[in-house]
Coordinates of C-alpha atoms and ligand atoms in Angstrom, one line a residue:
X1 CA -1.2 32.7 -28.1
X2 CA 1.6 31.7 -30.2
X3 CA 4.8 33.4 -28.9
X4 CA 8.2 32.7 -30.1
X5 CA 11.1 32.9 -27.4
X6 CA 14.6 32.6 -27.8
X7 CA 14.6 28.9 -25.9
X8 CA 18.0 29.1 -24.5
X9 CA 18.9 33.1 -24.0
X10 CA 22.4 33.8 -24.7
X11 CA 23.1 31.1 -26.8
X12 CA 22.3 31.2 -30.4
X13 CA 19.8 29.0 -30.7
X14 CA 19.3 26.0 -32.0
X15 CA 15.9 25.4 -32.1
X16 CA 12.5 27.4 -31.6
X17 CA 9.9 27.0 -29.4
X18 CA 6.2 28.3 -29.6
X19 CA 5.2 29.2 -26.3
X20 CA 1.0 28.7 -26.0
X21 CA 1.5 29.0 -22.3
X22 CA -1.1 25.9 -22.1
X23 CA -3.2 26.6 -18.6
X24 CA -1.7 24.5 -15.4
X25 CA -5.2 23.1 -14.1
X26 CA -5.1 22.8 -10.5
X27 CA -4.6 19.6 -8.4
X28 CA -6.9 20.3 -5.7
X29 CA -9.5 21.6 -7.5
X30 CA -9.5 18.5 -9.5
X31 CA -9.4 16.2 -6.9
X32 CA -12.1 18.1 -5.2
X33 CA -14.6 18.1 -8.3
X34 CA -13.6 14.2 -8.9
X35 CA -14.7 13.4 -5.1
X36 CA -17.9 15.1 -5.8
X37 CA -19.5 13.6 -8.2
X38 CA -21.8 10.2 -7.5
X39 CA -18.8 8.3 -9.3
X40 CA -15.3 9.2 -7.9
X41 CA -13.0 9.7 -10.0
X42 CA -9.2 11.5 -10.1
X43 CA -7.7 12.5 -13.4
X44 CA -5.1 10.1 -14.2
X45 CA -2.8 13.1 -15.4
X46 CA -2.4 13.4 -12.1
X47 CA -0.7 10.6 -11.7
X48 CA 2.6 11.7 -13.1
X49 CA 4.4 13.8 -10.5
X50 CA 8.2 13.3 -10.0
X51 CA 7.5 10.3 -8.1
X52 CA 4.9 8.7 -10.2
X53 CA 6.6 9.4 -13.9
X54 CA 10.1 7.6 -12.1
X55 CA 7.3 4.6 -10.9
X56 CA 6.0 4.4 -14.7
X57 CA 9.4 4.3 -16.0
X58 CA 9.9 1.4 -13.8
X59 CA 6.9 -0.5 -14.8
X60 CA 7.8 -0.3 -18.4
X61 CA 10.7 -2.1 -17.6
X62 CA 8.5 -4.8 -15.8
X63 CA 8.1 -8.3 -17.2
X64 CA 4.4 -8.4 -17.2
X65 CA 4.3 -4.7 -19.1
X66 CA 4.2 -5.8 -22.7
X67 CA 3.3 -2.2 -24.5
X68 CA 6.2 -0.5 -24.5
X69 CA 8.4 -3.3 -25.2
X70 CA 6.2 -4.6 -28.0
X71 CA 5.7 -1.2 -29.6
X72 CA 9.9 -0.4 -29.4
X73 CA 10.1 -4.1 -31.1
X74 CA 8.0 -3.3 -33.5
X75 CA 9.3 0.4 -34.7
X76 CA 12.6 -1.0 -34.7
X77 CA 11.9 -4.2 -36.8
X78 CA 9.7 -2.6 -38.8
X79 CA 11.8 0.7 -39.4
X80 CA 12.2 0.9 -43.0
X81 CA 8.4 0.1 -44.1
X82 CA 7.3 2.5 -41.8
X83 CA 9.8 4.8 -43.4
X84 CA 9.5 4.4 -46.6
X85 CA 5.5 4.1 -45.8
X86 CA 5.8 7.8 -44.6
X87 CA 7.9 9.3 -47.5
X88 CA 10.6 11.5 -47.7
X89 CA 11.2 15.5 -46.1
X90 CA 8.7 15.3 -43.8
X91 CA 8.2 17.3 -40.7
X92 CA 7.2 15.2 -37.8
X93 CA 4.7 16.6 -34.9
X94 CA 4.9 14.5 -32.0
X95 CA 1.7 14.4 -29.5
X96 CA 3.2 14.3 -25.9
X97 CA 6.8 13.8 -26.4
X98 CA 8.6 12.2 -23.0
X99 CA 11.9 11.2 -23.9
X100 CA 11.4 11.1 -27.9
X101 CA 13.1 7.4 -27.8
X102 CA 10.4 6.4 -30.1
X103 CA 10.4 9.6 -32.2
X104 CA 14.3 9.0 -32.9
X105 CA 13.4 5.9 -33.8
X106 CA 11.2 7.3 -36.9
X107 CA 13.5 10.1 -37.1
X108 CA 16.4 7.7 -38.1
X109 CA 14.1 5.6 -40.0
X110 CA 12.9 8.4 -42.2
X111 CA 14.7 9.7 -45.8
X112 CA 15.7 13.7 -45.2
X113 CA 13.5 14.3 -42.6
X114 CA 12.8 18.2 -42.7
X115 CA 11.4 19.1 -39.1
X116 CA 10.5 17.7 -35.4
X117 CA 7.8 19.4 -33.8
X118 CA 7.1 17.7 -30.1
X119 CA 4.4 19.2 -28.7
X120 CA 4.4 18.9 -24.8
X121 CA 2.9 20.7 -21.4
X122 CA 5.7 20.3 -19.3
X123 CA 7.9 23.1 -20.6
X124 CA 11.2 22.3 -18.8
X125 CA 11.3 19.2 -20.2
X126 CA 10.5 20.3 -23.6
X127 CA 13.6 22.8 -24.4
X128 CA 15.9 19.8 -22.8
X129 CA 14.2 17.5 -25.2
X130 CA 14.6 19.9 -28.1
X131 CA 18.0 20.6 -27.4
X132 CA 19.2 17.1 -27.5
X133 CA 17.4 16.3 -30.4
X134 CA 18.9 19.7 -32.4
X135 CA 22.2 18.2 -31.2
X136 CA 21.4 14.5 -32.1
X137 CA 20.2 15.7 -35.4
X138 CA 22.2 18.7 -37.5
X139 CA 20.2 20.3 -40.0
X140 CA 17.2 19.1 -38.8
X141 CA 14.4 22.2 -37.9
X142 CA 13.3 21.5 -34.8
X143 CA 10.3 23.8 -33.5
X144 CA 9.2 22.4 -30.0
X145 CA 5.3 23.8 -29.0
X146 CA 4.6 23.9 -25.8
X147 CA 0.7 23.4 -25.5
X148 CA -1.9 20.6 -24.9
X149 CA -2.4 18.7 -27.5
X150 CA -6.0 18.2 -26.9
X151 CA -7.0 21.6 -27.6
X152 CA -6.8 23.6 -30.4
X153 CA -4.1 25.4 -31.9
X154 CA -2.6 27.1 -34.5
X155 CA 0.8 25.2 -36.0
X156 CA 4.2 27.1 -36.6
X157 CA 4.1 27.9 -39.8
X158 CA 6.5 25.6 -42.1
X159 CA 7.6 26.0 -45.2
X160 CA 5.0 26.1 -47.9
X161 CA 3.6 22.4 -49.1
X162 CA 5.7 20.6 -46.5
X163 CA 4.1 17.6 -45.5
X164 CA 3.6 16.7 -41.7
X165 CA 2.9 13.2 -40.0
X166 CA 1.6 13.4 -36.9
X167 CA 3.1 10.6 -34.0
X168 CA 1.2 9.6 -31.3
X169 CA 2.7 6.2 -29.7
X170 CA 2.5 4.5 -26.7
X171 CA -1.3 3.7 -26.7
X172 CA -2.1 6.7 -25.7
X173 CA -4.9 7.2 -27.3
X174 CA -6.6 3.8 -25.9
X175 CA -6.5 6.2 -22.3
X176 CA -9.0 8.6 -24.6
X177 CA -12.6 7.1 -24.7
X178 CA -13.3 6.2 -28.6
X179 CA -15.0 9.6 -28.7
X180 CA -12.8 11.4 -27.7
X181 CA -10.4 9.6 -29.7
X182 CA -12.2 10.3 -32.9
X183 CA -12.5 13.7 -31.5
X184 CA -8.8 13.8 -31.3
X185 CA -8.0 11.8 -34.7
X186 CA -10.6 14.8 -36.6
X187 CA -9.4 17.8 -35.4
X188 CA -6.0 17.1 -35.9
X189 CA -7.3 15.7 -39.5
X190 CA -7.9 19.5 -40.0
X191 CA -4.0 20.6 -39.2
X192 CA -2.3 17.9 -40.9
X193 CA -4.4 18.7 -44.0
X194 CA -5.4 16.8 -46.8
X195 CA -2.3 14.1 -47.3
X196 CA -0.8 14.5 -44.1
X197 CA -0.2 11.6 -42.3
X198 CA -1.0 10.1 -38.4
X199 CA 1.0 7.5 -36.9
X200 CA -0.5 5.8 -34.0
X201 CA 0.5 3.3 -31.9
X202 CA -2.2 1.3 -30.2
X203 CA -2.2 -1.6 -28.1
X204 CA -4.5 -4.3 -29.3
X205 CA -7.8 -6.2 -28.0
X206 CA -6.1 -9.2 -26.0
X207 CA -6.6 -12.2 -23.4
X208 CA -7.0 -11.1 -19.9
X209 CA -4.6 -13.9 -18.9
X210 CA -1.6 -11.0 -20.8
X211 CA -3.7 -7.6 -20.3
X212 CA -4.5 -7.6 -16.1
X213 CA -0.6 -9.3 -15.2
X214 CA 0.5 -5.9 -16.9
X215 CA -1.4 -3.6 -15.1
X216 CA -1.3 -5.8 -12.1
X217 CA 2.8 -7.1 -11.5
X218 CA 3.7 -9.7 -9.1
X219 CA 6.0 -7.1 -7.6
X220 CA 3.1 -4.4 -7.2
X221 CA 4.5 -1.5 -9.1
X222 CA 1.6 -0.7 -10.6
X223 CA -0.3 -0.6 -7.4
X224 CA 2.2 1.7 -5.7
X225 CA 2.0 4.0 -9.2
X226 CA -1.7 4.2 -8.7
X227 CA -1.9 4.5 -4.8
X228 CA 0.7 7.5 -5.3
X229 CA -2.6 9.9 -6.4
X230 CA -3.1 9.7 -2.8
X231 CA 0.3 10.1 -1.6
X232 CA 0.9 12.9 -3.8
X233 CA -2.7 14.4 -2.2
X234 CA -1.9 14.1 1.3
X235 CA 1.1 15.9 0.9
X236 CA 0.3 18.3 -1.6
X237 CA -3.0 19.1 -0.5
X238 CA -3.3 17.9 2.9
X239 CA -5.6 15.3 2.6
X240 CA -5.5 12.3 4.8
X241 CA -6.2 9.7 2.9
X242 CA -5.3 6.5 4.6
X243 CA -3.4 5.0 1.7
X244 CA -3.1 1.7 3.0
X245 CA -7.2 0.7 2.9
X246 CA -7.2 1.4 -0.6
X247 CA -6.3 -1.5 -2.6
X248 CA -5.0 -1.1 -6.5
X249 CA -8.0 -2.9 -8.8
X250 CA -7.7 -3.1 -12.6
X251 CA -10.4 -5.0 -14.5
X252 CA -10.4 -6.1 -18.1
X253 CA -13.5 -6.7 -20.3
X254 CA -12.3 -8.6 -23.2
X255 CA -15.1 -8.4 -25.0
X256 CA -14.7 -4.2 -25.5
X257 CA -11.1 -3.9 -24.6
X258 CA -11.9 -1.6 -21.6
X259 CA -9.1 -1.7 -18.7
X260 CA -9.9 0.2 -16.2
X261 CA -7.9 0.8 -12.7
X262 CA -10.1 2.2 -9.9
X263 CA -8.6 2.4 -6.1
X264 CA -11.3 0.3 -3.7
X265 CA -11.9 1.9 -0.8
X266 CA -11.1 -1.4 2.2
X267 CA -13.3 0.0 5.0
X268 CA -15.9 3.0 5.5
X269 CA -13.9 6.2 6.2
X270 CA -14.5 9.8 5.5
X271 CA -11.1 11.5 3.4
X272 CA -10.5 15.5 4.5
X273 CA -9.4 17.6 1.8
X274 CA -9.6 21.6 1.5
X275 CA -12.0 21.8 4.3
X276 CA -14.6 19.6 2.9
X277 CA -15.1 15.6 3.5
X278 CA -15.3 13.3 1.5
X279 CA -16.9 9.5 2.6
X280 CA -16.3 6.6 1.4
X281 CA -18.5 3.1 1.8
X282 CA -16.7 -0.2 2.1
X283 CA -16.0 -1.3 -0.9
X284 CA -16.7 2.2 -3.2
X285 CA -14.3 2.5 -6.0
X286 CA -12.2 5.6 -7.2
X287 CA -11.9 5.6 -10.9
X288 CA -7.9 6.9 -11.6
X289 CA -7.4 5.4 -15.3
X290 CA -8.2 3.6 -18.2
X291 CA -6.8 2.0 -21.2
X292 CA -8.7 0.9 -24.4
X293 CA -6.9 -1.7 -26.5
X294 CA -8.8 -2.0 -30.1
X295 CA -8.7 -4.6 -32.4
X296 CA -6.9 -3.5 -35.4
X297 CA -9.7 -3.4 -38.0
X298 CA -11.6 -1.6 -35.2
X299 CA -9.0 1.2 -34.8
X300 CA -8.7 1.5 -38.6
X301 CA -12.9 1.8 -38.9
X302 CA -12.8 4.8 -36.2
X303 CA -9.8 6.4 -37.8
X304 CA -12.0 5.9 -41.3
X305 CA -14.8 7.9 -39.1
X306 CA -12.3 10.4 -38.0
X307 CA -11.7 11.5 -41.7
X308 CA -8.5 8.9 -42.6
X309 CA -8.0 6.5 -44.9
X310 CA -5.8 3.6 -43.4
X311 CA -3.1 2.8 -45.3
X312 CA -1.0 0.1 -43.1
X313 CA -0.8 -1.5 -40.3
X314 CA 2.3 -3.3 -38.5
X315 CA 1.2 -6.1 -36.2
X316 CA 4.3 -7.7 -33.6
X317 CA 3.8 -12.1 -34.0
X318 CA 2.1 -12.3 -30.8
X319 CA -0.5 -10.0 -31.7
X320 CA -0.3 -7.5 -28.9
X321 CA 0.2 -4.5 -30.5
X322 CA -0.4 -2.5 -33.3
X323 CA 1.8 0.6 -35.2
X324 CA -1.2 2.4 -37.7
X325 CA -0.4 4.7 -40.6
X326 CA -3.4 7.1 -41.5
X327 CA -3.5 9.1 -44.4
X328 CA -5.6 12.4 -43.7
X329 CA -8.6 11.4 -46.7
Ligands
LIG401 C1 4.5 8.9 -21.2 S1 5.1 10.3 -22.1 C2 4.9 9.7 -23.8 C3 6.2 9.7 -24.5 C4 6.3 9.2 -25.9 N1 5.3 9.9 -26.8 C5 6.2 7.7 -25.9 O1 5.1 7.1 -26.1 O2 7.2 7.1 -25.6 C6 3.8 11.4 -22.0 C7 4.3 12.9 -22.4 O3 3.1 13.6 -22.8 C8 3.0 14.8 -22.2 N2 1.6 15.1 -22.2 C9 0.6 14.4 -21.5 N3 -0.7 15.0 -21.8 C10 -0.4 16.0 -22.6 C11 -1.3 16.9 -23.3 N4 -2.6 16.9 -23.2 N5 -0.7 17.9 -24.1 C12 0.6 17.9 -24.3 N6 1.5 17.1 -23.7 C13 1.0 16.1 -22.9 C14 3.7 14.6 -20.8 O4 4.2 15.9 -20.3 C15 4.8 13.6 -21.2 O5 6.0 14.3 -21.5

C-alpha cells in the first residue's frame, strides 16, 4: 500500500514520502532456514547492523577496496557526459539510497533536474536523507518511497510525460545472480517506461591479484565485517557460535567473475540457535555473500536481454569499473 504521511509532523514539509511499509523479515528465522539447508548459507542483508554498516564504511575507505573509490572517480570525472547523456528535467529514482553521495553527484551533474525519488527499507534513514537533500537542493521535488526495491510497486505519480532514470550504483547489482539481475533490470523496464533511462554502476571482470586483496585487506576488515553475522547472532539470537573457529574465505573465479565469501567452519562443532542445533564438519563453509563483476559488453548483452538498449558506457583507465547508461527499448 501506497500511503502518503506528512514526513516531519509539524513542520511544513519539505518533501513527501510514500510509505509501502516494506515487511521486516526476521533474523532468526532467516538464519534458522539458511542453517538448514544441505548448503549453509546467511543472507548477506544481514550483514548490515549498526555495527556492520560502520565496518563497511570503513572498508570502503581501505586501500585494497577499489569499487567505491573507482566508481566516485569515475562519476565525478565523467560528470558532464553522463549529464548531458541523461538529458534535462529528469526525475531521478534511486535503488537503495545510503548516504545519496553518489546521487548528488548526478544530481549536480544534471540540467534542471525535476525530482529525487530514493527508494529505501530503512525508514529512519530515509526521511533524514530526504530532508538533507530538500535542503541541499531548493526546488527540487523530492518524494522518498520507503519499500524494497526488489518487489513490485506502484511509483508516485509524477507529473505527466516526465521522464525518470533509474540509479543503481555501487555494484550492487553484481550481489544479484545474473538472473536475478535481469529479473531486476525487466521489471523496472516496465516502471521506467518506454525511454526511461537505468544507470548502473557495475564493477568489472578483473585479475584476482586486485579483486581477492579487496575483499580480503591486510588489516582484516573485511573478515571482521563478515564474522560480525555471527556476532550479531549470538547476541541477538543467542546462538553460540564460536566466532573465532570460523575463518573469513573469499574466492575469485576469473573466468565468470564470481566472488564469493563463505565463513569456514575451523573445527567440528555443533552452533545452538532457537532450540535447534546446528553441526558443522571441519572445514564446511557458510555461504554470507557474493559479488559478480561483468565484463562490460557482458553487462550491456544482459541489459539488451532485460529489454534495454545500451547507450554508453564510462570505463576508469585501469579498467576496474564500469558506469552503464540503459535506455528502456
Ligand atoms: C550500501 S547502501 C548503497 C548506497 C548508494 N546507493 C551507493 O551505492 O553509494 C545500501 C542502501 O540500500 C538499502 N537497501 C538494501 N537493500 C534494499 C532493498 N531490497 N530495497 C530497498 N532498499 C534497500 C539499505 O537500507 C542502504 O541504505
Amino acid at each position: 500500500m501506497n500511503s502518503l504521511v506528512d514526513p516531519l509532523p509539524g513542520d511544513s514539509p519539505r518533501f513527501s514520502l510514500h510509505d509501502f511499509a516494506p515487511a521486516q523479515e526476521s533474523f532468526e528465522d532467516a538464519v534458522v532456514e539458511g542453517l538448514s539447508g544441505p548448503r549453509k548459507s546467511v543472507p548477506a542483508r544481514f550483514l548490515y547492523d549498526e555495527a556492520g554498516s560502520r565496518l563497511f564504511d570503513c572498508i570502503c575507505e581501505l586501500p585494497e577496496y577499489y569499487p567505491t573509490r573507482t566508481e566516485l572517480k569515475i562519476l565525478t570525472d565523467k560528470a558532464d557526459e553522463i549529464g548531458a547523456s541523461i538529458g534535462p528535467d529528469i526525475a531521478l529514482l534511486e535503488f537503495g539510497a545510503g548516504s545519496s553521495q553518489k546521487a548528488r553527484l548526478l544530481l549536480d551533474a544534471l540540467e534542471r533536474p525535476a525530482a529525487y525519488e530514493p527508494i529505501d527499507v530503512s525508514r529512519e534513514h530515509l526521511i533524514r536523507l530526504a530532508d538533507e537533500i530538500a535542503d541541499a537542493y531548493p526546488g527540487l521535488a523530492v518524494r522518498a518511497i520507503c519499500a524494497d526495491y526488489t518487489q513490485p510497486l506502484e511509483l508516485p505519480d509524477s507529473e505527466p510525460r516526465r521522464r525518470r532514470a533509474g540509479f543503481f550504483p555501487g555494484s550492487t547489482i553484481g550481489n544479484l545472480t545474473s538472473a536475478e539481475a535481469r529479473a531486476f533490470l525487466s521489471g523496472w523496464a516496465g516502471q521506467l517506461g518506454r525511454d526511461g533511462l537505468m544507470v548502473v554502476g557495475v564493477a568489472l571482470r578483473a585479475p584476482s591479484s586486485i579483486v581477492l586483496p579487496a575483499y580480503d585487506d591486510a588489516q582484516g576488515v573485511t573478515a571482521r565485517f563478515t564474522a560480525n553475522v555471527l556476532v550479531r547472532a549470538n547476541r541477538e539470537l543467542g546462538a553460540d557460535f564460536d566466532v573465532a573457529a570460523f575463518r573469513h574465505t573469499p574466492t575469485y573465479d576469473e573466468t565468470t567473475g564470481r566472488l564469493t565469501i563463505h565463513l569456514t567452519s575451523l573445527k567440528a562443532q555443533t552452533v545452538h540457535l532457537a532450540g535447534r542445533r546446528f553441526d558443522f564438519a571441519e572445514g564446511e563453509q557458510l555461504h554470507v555473500e557474493e559479488s559478480n563483476k561483468y565484463a562490460a559488453e557482458d553487462f550491456q548483452a544482459l541489459a539488451r536481454s532485460a529489454g534495454y538498449v545500451a547507450e554508453t558506457v564510462w570505463i576508469d583507465p585501469g579498467e576496474l569499473f564500469s558506469v552503464h547508461v540503459l535506455r528502456v527499448a
